[in-house]
Short mmCIF file of C-alpha atoms in Angstrom, two decimals:
data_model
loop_
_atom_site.label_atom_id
_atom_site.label_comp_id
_atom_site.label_asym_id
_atom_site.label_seq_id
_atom_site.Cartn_x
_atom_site.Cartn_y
_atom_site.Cartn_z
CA UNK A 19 -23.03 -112.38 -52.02
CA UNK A 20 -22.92 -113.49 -48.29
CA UNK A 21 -20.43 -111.84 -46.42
CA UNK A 22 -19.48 -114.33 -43.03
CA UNK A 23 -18.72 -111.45 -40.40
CA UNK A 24 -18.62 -113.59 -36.67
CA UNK A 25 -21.22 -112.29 -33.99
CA UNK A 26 -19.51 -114.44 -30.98
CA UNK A 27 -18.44 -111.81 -27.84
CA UNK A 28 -14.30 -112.77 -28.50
CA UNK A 29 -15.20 -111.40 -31.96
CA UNK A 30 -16.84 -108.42 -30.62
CA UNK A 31 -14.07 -108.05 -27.96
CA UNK A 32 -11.58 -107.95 -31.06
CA UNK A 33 -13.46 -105.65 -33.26
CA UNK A 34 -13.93 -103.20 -30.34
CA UNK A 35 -10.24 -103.37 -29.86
CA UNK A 36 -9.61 -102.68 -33.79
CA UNK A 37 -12.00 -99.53 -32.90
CA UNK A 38 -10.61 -98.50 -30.08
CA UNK A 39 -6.90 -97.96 -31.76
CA UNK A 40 -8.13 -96.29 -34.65
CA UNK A 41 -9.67 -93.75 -32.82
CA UNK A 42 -6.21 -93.24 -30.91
CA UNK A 43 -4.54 -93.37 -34.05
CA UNK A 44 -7.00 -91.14 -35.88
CA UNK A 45 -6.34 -88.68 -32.81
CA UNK A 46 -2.66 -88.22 -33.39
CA UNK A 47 -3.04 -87.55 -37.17
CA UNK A 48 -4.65 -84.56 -35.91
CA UNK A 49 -2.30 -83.71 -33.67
CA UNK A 50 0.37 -84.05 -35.99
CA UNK A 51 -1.55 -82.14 -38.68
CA UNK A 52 -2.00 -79.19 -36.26
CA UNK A 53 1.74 -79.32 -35.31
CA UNK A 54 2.46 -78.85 -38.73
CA UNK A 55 0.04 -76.24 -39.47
CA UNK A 56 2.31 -73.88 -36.99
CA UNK A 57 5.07 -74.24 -38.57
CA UNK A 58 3.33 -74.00 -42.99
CA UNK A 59 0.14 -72.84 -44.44
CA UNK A 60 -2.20 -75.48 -44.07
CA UNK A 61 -3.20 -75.69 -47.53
CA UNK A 62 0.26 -77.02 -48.42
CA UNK A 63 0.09 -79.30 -45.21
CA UNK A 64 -3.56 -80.53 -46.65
CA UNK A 65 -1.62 -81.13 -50.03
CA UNK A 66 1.46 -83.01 -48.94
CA UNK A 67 -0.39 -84.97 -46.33
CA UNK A 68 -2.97 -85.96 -49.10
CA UNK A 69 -0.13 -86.80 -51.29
CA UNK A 70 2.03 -89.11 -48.91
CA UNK A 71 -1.42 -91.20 -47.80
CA UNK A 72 -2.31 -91.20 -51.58
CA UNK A 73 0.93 -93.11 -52.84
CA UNK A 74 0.54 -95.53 -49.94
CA UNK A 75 -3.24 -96.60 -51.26
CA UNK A 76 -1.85 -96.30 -54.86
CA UNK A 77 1.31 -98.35 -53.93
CA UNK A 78 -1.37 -101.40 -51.60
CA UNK A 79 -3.71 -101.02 -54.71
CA UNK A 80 -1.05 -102.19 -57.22
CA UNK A 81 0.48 -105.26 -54.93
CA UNK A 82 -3.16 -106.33 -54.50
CA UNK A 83 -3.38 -105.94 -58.64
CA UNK A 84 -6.18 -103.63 -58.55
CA UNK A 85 -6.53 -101.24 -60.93
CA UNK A 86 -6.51 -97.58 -59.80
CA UNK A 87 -8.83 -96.33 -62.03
CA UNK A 88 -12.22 -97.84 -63.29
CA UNK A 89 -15.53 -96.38 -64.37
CA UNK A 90 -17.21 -96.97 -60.88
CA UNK A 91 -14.53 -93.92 -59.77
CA UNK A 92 -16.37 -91.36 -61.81
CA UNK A 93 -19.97 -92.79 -61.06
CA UNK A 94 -22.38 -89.87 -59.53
CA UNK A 95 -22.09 -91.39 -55.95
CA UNK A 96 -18.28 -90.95 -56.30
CA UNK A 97 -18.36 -88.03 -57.10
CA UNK A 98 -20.37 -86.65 -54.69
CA UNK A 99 -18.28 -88.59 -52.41
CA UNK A 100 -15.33 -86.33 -52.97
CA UNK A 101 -17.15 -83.26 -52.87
CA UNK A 102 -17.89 -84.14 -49.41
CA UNK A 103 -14.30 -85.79 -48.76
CA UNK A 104 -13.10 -82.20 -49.84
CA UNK A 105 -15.31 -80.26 -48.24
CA UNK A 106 -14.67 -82.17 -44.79
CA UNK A 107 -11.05 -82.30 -45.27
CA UNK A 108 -10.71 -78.72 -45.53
CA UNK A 109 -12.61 -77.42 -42.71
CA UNK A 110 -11.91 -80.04 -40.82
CA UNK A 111 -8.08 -78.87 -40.88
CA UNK A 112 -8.91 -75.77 -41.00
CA UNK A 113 -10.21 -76.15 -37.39
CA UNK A 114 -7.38 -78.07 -36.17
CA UNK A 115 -5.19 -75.29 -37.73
CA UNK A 116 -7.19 -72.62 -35.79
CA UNK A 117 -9.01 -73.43 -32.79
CA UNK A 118 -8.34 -75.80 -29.97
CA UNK A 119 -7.67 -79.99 -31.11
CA UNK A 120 -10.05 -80.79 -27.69
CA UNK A 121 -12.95 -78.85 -29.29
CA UNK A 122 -12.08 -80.13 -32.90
CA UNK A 123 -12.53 -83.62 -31.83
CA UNK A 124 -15.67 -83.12 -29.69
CA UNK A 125 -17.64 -81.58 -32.27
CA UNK A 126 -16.36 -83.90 -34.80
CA UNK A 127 -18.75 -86.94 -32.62
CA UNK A 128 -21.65 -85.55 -33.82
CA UNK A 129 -21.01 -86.92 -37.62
CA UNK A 130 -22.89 -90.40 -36.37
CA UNK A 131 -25.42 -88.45 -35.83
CA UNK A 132 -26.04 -86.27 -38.90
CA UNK A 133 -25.33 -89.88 -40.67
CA UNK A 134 -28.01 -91.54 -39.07
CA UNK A 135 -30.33 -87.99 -40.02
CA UNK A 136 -29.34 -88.28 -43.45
CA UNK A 137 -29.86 -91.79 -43.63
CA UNK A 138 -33.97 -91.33 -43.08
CA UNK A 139 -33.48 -88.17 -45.13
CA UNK A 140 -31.79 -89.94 -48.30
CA UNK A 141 -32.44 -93.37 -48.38
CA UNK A 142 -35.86 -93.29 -46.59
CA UNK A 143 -34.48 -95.78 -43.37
CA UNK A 144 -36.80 -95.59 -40.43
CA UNK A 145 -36.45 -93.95 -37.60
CA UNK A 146 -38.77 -93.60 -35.06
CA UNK A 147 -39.19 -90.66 -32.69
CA UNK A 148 -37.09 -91.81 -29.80
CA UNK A 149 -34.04 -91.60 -32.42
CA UNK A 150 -34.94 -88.46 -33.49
CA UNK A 151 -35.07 -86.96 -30.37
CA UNK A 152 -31.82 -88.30 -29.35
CA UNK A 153 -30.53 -86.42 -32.82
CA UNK A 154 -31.75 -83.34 -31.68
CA UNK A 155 -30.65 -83.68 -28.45
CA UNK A 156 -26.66 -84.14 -29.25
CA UNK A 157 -26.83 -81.48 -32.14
CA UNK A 158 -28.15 -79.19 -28.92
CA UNK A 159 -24.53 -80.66 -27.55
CA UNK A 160 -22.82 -79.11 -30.87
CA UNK A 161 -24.60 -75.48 -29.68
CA UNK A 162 -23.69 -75.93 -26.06
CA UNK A 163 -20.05 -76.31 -27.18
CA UNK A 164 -20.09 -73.75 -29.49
CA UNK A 165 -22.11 -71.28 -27.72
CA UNK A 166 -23.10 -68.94 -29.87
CA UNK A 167 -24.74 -65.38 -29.12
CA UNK A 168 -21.78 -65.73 -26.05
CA UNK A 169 -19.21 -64.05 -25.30
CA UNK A 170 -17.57 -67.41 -25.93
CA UNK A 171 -18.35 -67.55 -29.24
CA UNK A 172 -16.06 -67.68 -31.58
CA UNK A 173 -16.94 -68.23 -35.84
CA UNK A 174 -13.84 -70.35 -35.98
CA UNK A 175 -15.37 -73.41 -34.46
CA UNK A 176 -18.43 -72.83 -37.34
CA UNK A 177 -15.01 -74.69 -39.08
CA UNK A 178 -15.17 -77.56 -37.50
CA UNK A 179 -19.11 -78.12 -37.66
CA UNK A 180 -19.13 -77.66 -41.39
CA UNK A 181 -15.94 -80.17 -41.13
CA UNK A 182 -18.43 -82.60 -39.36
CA UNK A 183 -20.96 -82.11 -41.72
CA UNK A 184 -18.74 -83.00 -44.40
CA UNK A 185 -17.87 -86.03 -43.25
CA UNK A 186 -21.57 -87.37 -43.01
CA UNK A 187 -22.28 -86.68 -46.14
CA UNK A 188 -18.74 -88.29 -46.99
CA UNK A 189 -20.06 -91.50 -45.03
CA UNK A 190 -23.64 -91.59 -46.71
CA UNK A 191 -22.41 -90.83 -50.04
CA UNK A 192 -19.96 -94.16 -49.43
CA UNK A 193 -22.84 -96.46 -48.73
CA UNK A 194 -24.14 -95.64 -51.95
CA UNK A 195 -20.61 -96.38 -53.49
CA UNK A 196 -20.25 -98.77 -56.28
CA UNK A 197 -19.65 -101.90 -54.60
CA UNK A 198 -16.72 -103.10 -56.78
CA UNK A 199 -14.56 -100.20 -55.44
CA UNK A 200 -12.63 -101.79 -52.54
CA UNK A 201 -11.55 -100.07 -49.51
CA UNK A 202 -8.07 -99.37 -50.64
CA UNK A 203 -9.34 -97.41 -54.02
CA UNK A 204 -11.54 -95.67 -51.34
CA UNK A 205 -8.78 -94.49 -49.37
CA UNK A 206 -6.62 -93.75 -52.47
CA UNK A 207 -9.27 -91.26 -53.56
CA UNK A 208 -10.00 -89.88 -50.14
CA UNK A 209 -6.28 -88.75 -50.21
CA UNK A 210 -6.12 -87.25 -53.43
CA UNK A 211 -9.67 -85.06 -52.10
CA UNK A 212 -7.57 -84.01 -49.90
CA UNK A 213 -4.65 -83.07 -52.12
CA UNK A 214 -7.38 -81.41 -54.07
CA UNK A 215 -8.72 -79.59 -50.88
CA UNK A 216 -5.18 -78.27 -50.01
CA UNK A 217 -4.70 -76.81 -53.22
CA UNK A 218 -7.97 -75.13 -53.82
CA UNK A 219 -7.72 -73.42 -49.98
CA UNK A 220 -4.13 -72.41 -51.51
CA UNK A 221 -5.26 -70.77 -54.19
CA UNK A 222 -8.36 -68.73 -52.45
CA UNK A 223 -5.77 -67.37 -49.99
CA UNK A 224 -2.97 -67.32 -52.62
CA UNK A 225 -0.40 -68.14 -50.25
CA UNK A 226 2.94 -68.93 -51.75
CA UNK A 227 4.49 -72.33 -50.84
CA UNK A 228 6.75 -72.42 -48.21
CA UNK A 229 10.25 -75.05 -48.30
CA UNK A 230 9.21 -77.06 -45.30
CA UNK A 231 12.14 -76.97 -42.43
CA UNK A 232 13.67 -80.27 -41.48
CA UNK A 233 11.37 -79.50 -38.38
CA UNK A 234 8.00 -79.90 -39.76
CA UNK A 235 8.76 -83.76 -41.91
CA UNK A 236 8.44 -85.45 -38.44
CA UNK A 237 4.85 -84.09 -38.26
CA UNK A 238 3.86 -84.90 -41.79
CA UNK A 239 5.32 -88.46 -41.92
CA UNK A 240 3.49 -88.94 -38.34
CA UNK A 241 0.15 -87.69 -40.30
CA UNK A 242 0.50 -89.93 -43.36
CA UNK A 243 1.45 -92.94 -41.59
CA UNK A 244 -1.35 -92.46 -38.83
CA UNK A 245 -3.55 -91.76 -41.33
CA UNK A 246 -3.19 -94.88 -43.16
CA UNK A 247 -2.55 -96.93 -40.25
CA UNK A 248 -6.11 -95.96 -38.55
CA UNK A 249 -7.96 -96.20 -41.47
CA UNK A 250 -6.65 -99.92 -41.69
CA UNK A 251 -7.54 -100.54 -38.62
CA UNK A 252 -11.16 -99.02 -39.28
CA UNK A 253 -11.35 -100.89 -41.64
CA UNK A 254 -10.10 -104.20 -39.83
CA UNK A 255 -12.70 -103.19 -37.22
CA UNK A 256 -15.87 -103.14 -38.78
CA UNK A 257 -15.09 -106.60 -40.46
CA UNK A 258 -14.73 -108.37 -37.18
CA UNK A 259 -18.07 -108.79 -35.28
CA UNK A 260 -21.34 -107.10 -35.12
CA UNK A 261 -21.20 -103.12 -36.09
CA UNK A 262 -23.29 -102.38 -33.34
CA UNK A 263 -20.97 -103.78 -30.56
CA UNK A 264 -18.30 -102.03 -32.45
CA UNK A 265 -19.20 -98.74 -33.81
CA UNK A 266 -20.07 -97.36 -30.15
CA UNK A 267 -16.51 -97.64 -29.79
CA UNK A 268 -15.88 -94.31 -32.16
CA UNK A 269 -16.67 -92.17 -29.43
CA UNK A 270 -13.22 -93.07 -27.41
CA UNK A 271 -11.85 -90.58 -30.42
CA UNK A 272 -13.10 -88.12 -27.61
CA UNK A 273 -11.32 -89.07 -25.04
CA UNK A 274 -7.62 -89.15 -26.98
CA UNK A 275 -8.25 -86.03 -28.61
CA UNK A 276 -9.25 -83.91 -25.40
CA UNK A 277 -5.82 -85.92 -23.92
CA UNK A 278 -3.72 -84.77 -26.46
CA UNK A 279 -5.16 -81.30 -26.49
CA UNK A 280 -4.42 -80.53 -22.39
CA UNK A 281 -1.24 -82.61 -22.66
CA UNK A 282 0.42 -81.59 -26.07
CA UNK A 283 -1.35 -77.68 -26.31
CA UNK A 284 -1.90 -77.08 -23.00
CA UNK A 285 -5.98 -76.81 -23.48
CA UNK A 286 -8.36 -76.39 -20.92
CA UNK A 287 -11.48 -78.20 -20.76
CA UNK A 288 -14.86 -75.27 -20.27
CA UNK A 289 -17.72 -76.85 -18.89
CA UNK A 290 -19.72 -75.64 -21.47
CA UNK A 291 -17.44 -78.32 -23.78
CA UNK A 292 -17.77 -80.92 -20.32
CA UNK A 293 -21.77 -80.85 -21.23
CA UNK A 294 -21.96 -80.74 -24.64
CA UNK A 295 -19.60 -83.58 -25.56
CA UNK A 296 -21.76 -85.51 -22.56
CA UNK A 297 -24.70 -84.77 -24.84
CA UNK A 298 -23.88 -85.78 -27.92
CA UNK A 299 -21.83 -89.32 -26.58
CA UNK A 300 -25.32 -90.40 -24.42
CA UNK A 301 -27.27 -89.33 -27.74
CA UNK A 302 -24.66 -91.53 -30.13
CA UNK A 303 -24.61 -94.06 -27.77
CA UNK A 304 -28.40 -94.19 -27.06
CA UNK A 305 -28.91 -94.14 -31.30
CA UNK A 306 -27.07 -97.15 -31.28
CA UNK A 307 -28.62 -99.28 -28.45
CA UNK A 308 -32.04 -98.51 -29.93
CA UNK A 309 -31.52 -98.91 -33.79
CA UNK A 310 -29.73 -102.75 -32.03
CA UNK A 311 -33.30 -103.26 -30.40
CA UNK A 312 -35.04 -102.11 -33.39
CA UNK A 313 -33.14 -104.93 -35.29
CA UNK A 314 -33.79 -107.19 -32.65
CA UNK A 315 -37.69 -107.07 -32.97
CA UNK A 316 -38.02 -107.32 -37.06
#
């Protein structure tokens, strides 16, 4: 099957724009989800927050007349899928729970990279030493920000980059996704791993549920409906134009998420986290450019 994506620079400009507000969106889901996580145990924030973006994907999947389950759902890449979804769901929020959103985000760029890793790892792609260097280079980023052997260090943030690592196995296990699964069933089941993430941190810690306050709804409802919004518009994104003019675009997930750190948690910025977010966006940015050229020469 042929799929017509446009390659003109007003589609590019469009796509980049799709990118662009997903990343902003994406940015205060996790804002709102660490607002939340003051106020109840994060498990049960994971849980609800899984449940509200579920019944959105469940409610799109049954207007569009697709079914919710089908045998592709339990095939092996699926599953492994969810594994990952779970695993970078949970420490993911975990971090957002417990150390600062600015540093969250930051080490959080470095899943293009661990993609790209796994992607010569798993399915054999090519990719020459230049590439590989760059890798190396922004995972050095991921130790710069993290510093450990410091005085600065800190075991929490070891959260977030198991949270990151998560999430590229999450992205490599989709590309080997039954293609008859849309992008809605996709998010529907990326939900429920998180419901399923939620309640499995619940029971390790065997915290009791808490009634949520009229307080913390605000905070949740912002979470679902950001959630589902940016994925859509991910989604919208990397159907309009060329994926290498638009994926480059990920990175400005940086940028919101330091903002809303100083403005909304009154963060500061080290310049330990100044270098090693530099790092890793040159060594994103530089993976793209030269897997484009690459491309460009076959």
């Amino acid at each position: 099957m042929t799929i017509h994506i446009a390659t003109d620079r007003k589609a590019n400009l469009a796509g980049s724009v799709w990118m662009i507000a997903a990343m902003a969106i994406f940015s205060i889901e996790d804002a709102c989800i660490k607002a939340a996580s003051e106020m109840l145990p994060i498990g049960e924030v994971l849980i609800i927050f899984g449940l509200g973006g579920a019944l959105v994907f469940a409610g799109v999947a049954l207007i569009n007349k697709e079914p919710l389950f089908s045998p592709d759902v339990v095939s092996r890449p699926m599953c492994i899928r969810v594994v990952f979804e779970i695993t970078g769901r949970l420490f993911y929020g975990l971090a957002l729970a417990l150390i600062p959103l600015s540093a969250a985000t930051v080490i959080l760029q470095a899943t293009p990279l661990v993609v790209v890793a796994g992607a010569a790892v798993v399915f054999g792609e090519k990719v020459g030493w230049r590439r590989w260097t760059a890798i190396i280079i922004g995972l050095v980023g991921v130790v710069i920000i993290i510093q450990p052997g410091t005085d600065s260090f800190s075991t929490l943030s070891l959260l977030a980059v198991l949270g990151m690592f998560g999430f590229a196995g999450r992205d490599l296990a989709s590309r080997a996704a039954p293609a008859g699964l849309s992008t809605t069933i996709l998010g529907l089941y990326g939900f429920l791993s998180i419901v399923v993430a939620g309640g499995l941190f619940s029971l390790w810690k065997a915290e009791p549920f808490v009634l949520p306050g009229v307080g913390v709804f605000p905070y949740v409802l912002g979470a679902v409906v950001a959630g589902v919004v940016a994925y859509s518009c991910l989604m919208k994104a990397m159907r309009i134009g060329e994926v290498s003019a638009v994926t480059p675009f990920r990175y400005s997930r940086l940028l919101f998420g330091i903002a809303l750190g100083i403005v909304l948690f009154g963060e500061q910025l080290s310049f330990a986290m100044l270098v090693g977010s530099g790092l890793i966006v040159l060594s994103g940015l530089f993976i793209f450019w030269r897997g484009r050229q690459v491309e460009a020469t076959q």
